[in-house]
mmCIF file of C-alpha atoms in Angstrom:
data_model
loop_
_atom_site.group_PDB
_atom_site.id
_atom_site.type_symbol
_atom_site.label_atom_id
_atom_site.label_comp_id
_atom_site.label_asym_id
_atom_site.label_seq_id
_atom_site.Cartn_x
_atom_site.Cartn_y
_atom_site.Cartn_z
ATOM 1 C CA UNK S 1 71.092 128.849 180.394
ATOM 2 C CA UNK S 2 74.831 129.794 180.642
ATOM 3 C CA UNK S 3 76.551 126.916 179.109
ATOM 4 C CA UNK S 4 80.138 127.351 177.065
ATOM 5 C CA UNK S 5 80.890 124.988 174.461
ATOM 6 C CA UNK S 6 83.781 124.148 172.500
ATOM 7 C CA UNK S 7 85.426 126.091 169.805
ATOM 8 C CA UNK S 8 83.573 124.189 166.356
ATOM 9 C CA UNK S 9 85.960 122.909 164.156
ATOM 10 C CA UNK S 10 84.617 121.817 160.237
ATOM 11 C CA UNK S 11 86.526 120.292 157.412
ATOM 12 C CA UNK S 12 84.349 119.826 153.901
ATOM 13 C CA UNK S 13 84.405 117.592 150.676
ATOM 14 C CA UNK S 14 81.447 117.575 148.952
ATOM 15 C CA UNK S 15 79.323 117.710 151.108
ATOM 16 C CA UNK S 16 78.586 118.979 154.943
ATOM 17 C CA UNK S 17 80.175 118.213 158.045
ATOM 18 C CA UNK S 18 79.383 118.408 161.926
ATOM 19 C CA UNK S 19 81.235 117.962 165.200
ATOM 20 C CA UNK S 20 80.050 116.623 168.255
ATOM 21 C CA UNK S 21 82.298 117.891 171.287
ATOM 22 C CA UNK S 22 81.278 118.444 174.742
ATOM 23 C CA UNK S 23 80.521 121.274 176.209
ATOM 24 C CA UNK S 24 79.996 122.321 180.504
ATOM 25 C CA UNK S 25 81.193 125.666 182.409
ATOM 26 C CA UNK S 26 84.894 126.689 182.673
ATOM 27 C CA UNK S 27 85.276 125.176 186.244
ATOM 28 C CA UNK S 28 85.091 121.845 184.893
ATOM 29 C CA UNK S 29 87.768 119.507 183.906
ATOM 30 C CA UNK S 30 88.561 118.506 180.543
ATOM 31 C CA UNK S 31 85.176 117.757 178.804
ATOM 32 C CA UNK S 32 86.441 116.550 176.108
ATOM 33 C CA UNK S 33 87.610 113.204 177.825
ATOM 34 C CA UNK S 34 85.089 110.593 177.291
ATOM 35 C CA UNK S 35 84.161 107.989 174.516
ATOM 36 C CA UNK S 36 81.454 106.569 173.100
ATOM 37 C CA UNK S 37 80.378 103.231 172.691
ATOM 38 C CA UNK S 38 78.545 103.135 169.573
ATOM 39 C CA UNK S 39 77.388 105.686 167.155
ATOM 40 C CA UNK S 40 74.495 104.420 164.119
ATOM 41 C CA UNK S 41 73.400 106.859 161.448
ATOM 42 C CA UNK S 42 69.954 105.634 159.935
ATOM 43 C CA UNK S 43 69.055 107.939 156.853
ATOM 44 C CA UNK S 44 66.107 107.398 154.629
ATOM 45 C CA UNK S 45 66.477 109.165 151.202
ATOM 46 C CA UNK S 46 63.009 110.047 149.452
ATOM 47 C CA UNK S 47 62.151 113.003 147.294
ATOM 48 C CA UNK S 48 59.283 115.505 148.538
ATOM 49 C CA UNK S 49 56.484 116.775 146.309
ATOM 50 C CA UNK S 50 58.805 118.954 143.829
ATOM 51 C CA UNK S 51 61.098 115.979 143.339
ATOM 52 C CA UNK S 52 63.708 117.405 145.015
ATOM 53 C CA UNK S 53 65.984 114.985 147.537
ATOM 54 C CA UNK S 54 65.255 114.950 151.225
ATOM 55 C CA UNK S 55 66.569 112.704 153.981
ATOM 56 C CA UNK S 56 65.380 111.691 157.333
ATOM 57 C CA UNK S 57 67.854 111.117 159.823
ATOM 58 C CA UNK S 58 68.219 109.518 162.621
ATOM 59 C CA UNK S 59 71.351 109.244 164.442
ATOM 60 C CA UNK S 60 71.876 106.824 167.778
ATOM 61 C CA UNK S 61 74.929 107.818 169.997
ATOM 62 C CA UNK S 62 75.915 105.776 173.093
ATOM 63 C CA UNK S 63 78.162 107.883 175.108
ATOM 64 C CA UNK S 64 80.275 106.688 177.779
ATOM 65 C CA UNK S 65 80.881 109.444 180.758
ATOM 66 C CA UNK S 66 83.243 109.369 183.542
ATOM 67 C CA UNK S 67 81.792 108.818 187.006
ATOM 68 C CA UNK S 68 82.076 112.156 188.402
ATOM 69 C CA UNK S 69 80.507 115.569 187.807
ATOM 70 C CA UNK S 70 81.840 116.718 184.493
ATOM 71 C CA UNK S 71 79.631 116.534 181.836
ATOM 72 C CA UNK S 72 75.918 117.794 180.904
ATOM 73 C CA UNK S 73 75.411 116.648 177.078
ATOM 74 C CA UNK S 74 76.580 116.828 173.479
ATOM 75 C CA UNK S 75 76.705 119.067 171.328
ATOM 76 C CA UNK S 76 76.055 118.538 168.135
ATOM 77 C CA UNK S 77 76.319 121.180 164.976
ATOM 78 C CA UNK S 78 75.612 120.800 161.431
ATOM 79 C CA UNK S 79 76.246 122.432 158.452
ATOM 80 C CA UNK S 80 74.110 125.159 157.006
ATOM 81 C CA UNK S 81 74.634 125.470 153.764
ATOM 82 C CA UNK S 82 75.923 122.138 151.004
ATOM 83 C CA UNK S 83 77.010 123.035 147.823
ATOM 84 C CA UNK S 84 75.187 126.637 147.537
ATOM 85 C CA UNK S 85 72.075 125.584 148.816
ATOM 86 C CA UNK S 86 70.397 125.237 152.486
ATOM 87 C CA UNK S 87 70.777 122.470 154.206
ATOM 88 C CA UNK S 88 70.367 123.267 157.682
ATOM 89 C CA UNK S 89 68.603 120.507 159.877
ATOM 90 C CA UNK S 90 64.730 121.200 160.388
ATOM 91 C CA UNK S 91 62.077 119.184 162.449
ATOM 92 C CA UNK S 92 64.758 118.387 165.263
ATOM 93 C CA UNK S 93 63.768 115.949 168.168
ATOM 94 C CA UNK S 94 66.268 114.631 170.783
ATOM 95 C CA UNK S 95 65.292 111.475 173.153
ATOM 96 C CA UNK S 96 66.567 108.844 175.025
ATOM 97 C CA UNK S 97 66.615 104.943 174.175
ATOM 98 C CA UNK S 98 63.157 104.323 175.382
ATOM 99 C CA UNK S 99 61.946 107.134 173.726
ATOM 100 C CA UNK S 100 61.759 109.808 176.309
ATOM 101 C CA UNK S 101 62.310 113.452 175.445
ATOM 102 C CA UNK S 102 66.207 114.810 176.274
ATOM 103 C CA UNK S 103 65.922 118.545 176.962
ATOM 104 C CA UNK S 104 67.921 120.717 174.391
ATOM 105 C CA UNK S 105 68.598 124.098 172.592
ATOM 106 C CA UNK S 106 69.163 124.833 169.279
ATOM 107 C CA UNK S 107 71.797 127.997 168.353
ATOM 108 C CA UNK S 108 73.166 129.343 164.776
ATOM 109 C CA UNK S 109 76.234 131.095 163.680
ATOM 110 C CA UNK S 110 77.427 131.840 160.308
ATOM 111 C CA UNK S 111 77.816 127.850 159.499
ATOM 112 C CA UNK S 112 76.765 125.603 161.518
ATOM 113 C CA UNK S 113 73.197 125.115 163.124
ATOM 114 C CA UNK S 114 74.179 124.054 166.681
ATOM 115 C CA UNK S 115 71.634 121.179 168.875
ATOM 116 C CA UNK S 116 73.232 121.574 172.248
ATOM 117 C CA UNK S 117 72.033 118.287 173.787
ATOM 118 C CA UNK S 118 71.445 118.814 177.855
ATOM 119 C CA UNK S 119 70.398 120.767 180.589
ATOM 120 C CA UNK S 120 71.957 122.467 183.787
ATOM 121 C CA UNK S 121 72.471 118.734 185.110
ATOM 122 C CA UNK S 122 75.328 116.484 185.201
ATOM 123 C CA UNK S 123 75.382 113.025 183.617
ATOM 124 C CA UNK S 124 77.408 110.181 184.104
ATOM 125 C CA UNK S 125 78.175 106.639 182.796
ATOM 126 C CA UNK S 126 76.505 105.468 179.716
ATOM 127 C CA UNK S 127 73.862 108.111 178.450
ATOM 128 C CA UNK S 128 71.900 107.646 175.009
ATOM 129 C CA UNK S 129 71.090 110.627 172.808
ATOM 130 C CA UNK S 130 68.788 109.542 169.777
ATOM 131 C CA UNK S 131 68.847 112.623 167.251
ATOM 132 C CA UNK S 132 66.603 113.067 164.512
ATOM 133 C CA UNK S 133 66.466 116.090 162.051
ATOM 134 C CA UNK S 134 65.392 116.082 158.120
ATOM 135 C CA UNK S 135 67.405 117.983 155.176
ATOM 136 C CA UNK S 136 67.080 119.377 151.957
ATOM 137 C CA UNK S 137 68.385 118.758 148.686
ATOM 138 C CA UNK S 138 71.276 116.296 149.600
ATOM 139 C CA UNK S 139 71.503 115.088 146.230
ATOM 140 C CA UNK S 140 74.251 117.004 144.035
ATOM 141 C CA UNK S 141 74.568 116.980 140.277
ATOM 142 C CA UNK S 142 77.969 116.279 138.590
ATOM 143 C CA UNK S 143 78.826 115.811 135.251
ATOM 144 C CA UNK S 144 77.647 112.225 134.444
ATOM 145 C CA UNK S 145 75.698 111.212 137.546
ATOM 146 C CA UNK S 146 73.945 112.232 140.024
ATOM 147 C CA UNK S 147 75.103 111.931 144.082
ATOM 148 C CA UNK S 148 74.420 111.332 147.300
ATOM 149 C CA UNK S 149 77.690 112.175 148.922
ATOM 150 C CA UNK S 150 77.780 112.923 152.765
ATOM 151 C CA UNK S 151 79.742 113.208 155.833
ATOM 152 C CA UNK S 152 77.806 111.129 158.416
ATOM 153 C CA UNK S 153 80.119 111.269 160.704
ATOM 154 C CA UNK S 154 82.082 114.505 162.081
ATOM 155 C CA UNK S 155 85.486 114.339 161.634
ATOM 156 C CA UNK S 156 86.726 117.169 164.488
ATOM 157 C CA UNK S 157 85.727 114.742 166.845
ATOM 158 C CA UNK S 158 88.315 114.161 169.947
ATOM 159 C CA UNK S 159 86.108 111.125 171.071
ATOM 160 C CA UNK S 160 86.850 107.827 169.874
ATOM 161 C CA UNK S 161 83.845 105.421 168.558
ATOM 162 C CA UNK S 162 83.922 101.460 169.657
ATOM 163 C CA UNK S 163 81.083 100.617 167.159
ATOM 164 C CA UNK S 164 80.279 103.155 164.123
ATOM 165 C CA UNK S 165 77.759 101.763 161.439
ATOM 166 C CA UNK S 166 74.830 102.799 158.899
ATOM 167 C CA UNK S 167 71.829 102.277 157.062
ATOM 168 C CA UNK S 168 71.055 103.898 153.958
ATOM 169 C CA UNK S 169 67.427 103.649 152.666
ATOM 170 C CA UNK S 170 66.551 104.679 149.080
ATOM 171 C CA UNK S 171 62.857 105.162 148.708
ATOM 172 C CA UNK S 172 61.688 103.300 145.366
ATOM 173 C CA UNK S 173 61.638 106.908 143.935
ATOM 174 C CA UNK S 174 65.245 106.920 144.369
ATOM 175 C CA UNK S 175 66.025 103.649 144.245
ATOM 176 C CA UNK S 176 65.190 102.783 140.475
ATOM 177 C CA UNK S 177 67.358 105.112 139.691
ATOM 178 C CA UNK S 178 70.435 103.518 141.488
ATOM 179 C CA UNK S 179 73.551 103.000 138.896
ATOM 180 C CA UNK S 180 74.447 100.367 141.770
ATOM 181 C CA UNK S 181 78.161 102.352 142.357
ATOM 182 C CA UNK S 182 78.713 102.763 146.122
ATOM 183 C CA UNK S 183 81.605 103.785 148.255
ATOM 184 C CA UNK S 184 82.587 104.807 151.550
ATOM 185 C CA UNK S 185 85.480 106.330 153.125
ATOM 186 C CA UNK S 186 87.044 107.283 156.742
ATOM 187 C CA UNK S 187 89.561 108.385 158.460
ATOM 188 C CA UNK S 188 91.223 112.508 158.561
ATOM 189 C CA UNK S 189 90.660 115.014 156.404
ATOM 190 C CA UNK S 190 90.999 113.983 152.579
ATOM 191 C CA UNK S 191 91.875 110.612 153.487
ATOM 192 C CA UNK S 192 91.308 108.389 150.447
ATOM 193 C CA UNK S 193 91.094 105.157 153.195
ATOM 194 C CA UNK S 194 87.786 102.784 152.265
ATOM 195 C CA UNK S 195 85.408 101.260 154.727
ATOM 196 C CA UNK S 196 82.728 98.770 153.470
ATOM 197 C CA UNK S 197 79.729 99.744 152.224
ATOM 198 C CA UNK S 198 77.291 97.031 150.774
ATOM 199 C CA UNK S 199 74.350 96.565 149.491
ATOM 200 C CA UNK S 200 71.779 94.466 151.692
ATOM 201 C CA UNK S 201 69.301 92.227 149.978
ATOM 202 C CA UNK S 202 65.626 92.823 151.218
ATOM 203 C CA UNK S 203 65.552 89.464 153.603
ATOM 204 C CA UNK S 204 68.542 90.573 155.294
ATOM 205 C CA UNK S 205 68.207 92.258 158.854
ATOM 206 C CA UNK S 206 69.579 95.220 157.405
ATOM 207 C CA UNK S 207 66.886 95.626 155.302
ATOM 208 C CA UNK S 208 64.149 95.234 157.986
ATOM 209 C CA UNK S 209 61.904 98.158 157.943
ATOM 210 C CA UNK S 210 62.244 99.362 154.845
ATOM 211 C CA UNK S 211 59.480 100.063 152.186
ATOM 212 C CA UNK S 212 58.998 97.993 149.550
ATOM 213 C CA UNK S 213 61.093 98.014 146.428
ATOM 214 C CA UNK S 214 63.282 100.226 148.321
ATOM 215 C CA UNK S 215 67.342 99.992 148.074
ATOM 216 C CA UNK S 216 69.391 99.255 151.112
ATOM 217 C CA UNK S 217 73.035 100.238 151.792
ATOM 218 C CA UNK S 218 74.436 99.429 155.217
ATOM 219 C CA UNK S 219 78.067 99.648 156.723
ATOM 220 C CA UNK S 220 78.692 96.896 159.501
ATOM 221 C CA UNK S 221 80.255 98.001 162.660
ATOM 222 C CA UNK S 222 83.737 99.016 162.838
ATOM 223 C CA UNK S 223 85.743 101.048 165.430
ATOM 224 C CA UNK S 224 86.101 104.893 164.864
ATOM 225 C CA UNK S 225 89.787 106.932 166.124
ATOM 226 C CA UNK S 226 89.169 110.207 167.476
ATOM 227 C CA UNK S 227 89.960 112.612 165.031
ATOM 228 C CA UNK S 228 88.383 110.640 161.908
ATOM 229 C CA UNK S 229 85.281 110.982 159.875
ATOM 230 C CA UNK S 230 82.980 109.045 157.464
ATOM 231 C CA UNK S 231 82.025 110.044 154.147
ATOM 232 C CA UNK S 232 79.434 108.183 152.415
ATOM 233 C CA UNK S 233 79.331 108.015 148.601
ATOM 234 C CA UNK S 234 75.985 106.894 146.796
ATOM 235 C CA UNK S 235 75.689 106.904 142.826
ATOM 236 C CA UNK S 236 72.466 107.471 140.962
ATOM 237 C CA UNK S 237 71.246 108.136 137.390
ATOM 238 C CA UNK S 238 71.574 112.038 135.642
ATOM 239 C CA UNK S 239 68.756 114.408 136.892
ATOM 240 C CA UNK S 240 67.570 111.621 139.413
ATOM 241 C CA UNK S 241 65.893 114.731 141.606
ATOM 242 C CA UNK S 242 64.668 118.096 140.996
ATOM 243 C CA UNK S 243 67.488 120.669 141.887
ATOM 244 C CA UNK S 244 67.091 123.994 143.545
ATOM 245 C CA UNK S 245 66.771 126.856 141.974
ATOM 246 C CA UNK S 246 70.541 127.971 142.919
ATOM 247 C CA UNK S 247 72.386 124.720 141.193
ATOM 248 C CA UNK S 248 70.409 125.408 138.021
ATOM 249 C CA UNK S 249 71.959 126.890 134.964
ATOM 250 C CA UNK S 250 71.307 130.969 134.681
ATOM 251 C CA UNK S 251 72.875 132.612 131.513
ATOM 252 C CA UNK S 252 72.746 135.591 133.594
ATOM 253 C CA UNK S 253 74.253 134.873 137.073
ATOM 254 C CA UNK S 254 76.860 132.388 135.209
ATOM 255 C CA UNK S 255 77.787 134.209 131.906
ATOM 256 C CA UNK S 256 77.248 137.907 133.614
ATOM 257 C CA UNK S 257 80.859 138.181 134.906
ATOM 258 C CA UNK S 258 82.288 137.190 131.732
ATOM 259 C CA UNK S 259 80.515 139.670 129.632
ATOM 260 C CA UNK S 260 81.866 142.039 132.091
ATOM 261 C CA UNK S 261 85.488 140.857 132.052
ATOM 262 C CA UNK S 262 84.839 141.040 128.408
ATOM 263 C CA UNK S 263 83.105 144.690 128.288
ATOM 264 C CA UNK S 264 85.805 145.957 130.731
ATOM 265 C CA UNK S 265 88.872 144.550 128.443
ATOM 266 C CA UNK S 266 86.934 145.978 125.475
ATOM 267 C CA UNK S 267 86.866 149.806 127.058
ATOM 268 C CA UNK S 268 90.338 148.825 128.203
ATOM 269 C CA UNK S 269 91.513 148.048 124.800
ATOM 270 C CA UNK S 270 89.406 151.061 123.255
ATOM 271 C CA UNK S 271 91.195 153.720 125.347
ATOM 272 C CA UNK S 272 94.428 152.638 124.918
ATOM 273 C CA UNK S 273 93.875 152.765 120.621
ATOM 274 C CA UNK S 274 92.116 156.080 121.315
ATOM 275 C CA UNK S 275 95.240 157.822 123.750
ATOM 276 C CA UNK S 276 98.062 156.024 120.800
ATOM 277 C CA UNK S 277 96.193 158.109 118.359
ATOM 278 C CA UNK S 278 96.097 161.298 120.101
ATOM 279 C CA UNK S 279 99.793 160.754 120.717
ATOM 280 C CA UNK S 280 100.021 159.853 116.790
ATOM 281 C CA UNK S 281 98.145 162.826 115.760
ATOM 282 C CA UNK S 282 99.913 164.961 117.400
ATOM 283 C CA UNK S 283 103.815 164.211 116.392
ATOM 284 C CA UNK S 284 102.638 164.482 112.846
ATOM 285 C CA UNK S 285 104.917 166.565 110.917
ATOM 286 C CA UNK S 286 102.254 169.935 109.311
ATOM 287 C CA UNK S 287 105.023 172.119 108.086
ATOM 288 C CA UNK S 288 105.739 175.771 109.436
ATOM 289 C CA UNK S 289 103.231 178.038 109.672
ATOM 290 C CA UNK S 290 104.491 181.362 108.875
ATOM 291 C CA UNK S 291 102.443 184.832 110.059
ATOM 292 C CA UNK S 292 102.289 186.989 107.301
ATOM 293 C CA UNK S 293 100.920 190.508 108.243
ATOM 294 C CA UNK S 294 100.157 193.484 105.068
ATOM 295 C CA UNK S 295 101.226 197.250 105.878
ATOM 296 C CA UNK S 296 98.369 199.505 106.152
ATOM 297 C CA UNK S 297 97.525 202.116 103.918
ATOM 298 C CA UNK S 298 97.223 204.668 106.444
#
């Protein structure tokens, strides 16, 4: 299907980050100008048979489209990679509110894995995209903890949100090991601006659904400028989750380019003594040498 979507934009902290702009052909207006109404991200944090973090996501957006002919969808793209290691979106489904399957693509490009939310037909007013998707190995290690530490919400964004909010489920796998250290942030890129981020007890409605002994964070509903992003901030105890492979310590990978620096200043350091003793050697003073020659007897 011949569809042209926007240029994708991506700023990064610690984590991965996804745009949502709009996309339609070249003879439409601006498709860019619309809002939405509400956006909710609903992840559920668990760790998979190797130990190693996953999360199930779930993400609701109520978009609000003018009522004329000028958009067909969302588009919504997703980092590939997080801190070395693959993190592109599997097991992706797209419906409606009720539950009904919303035709869409998936593309990929050097970054981003890219759910283009749509079809050939145009859609107006209030349209509900429910996205789901699973990922890999969202937990990162630092040097005293252990993190979940996300963008949930993309920041190249040139819609405005009336409601944002989330729900953050730690299975009890995760959620014992909890140091109970939260935060959450919003706003441009590298903005140090907090949002709340609390805790929910397991009677509250925020908590509904969730397995037992599980850990709840939610953030209440708050509006959303165009332009800004969320960034969600979890704490948990060292080596909480199994790491991949690539985050792991390897003498060789890490130490290799030293030893070469090291070899390579070595040789460096070795021809330079070896050409200043040439050069000593050979303005050494040996005395003259003097070619003495005998007169033959015949």
């Amino acid at each position: 299907m011949a569809r042209f979507w926007l240029l994708l934009l991506a700023t990064l902290t610690l984590t991965g980050v996804s745009l949502s702009p709009q996309y339609a052909t070249g003879a439409q207006a601006d498709v860019d100008d619309f809002s939405y109404a509400s956006w909710h991200v609903d992840y559920v944090l668990d760790v998979d048979a190797e130990g190693r973090g996953i999360a199930r996501v779930t993400e609701t957006l109520v978009a609000q489209f003018p009522d004329f002919d000028q958009n067909r969808g969302i588009v919504r793209a997703l980092p590939l990679k997080y801190e070395r290691a693959d993190a592109a979106p599997e097991n992706i489904g797209v419906t409606d509110e009720t539950g009904a399957p919303v035709p869409f693509e998936v593309e990929e490009d050097d970054t981003f894995r890219v759910i283009l939310v749509g079809d050939e037909s145009f859609v107006r007013g209030e349209q509900t995209y429910v996205i789901s998707y699973t990922l890999r190995d969202v937990i990162l290690p630092t040097a005293d903890r252990d993190e979940f530490y996300w963008d949930v919400a993309p920041i190249e964004r040139q819609q405005p949100i009336a409601e944002f909010s989330g729900r953050f489920e730690f299975a009890p796998a995760l959620a014992e090991s909890l140091t109970g250290a939260s935060v959450c942030f919003y706003g441009p890129a590298y903005s140090e601006t907090r949002c709340d981020i609390t805790r929910t007890a397991p009677d509250e409605p925020g908590a509904a659904g969730a397995q037992a002994d599980a850990a709840v964070f939610s953030i209440a509903p708050f509006s959303l400028p165009a332009g800004s992003g969320v960034t969600v901030g979890v704490a948990l105890h060292t080596d909480s989750v199994t790491q991949p492979p690539v985050r792991l310590p390897n003498p060789l990978l890490d130490m290799g380019p030293i030893v070469l620096a090291g070899l390579a200043i070595a040789a460096g350091l070795t021809a330079a003594v070896m050409v200043w003793i040439e050069r000593r050697r050979r303005r050494q003073h040996r005395g003259v040498v003097v070619a003495q020659y005998e007169v033959s007897e015949h």
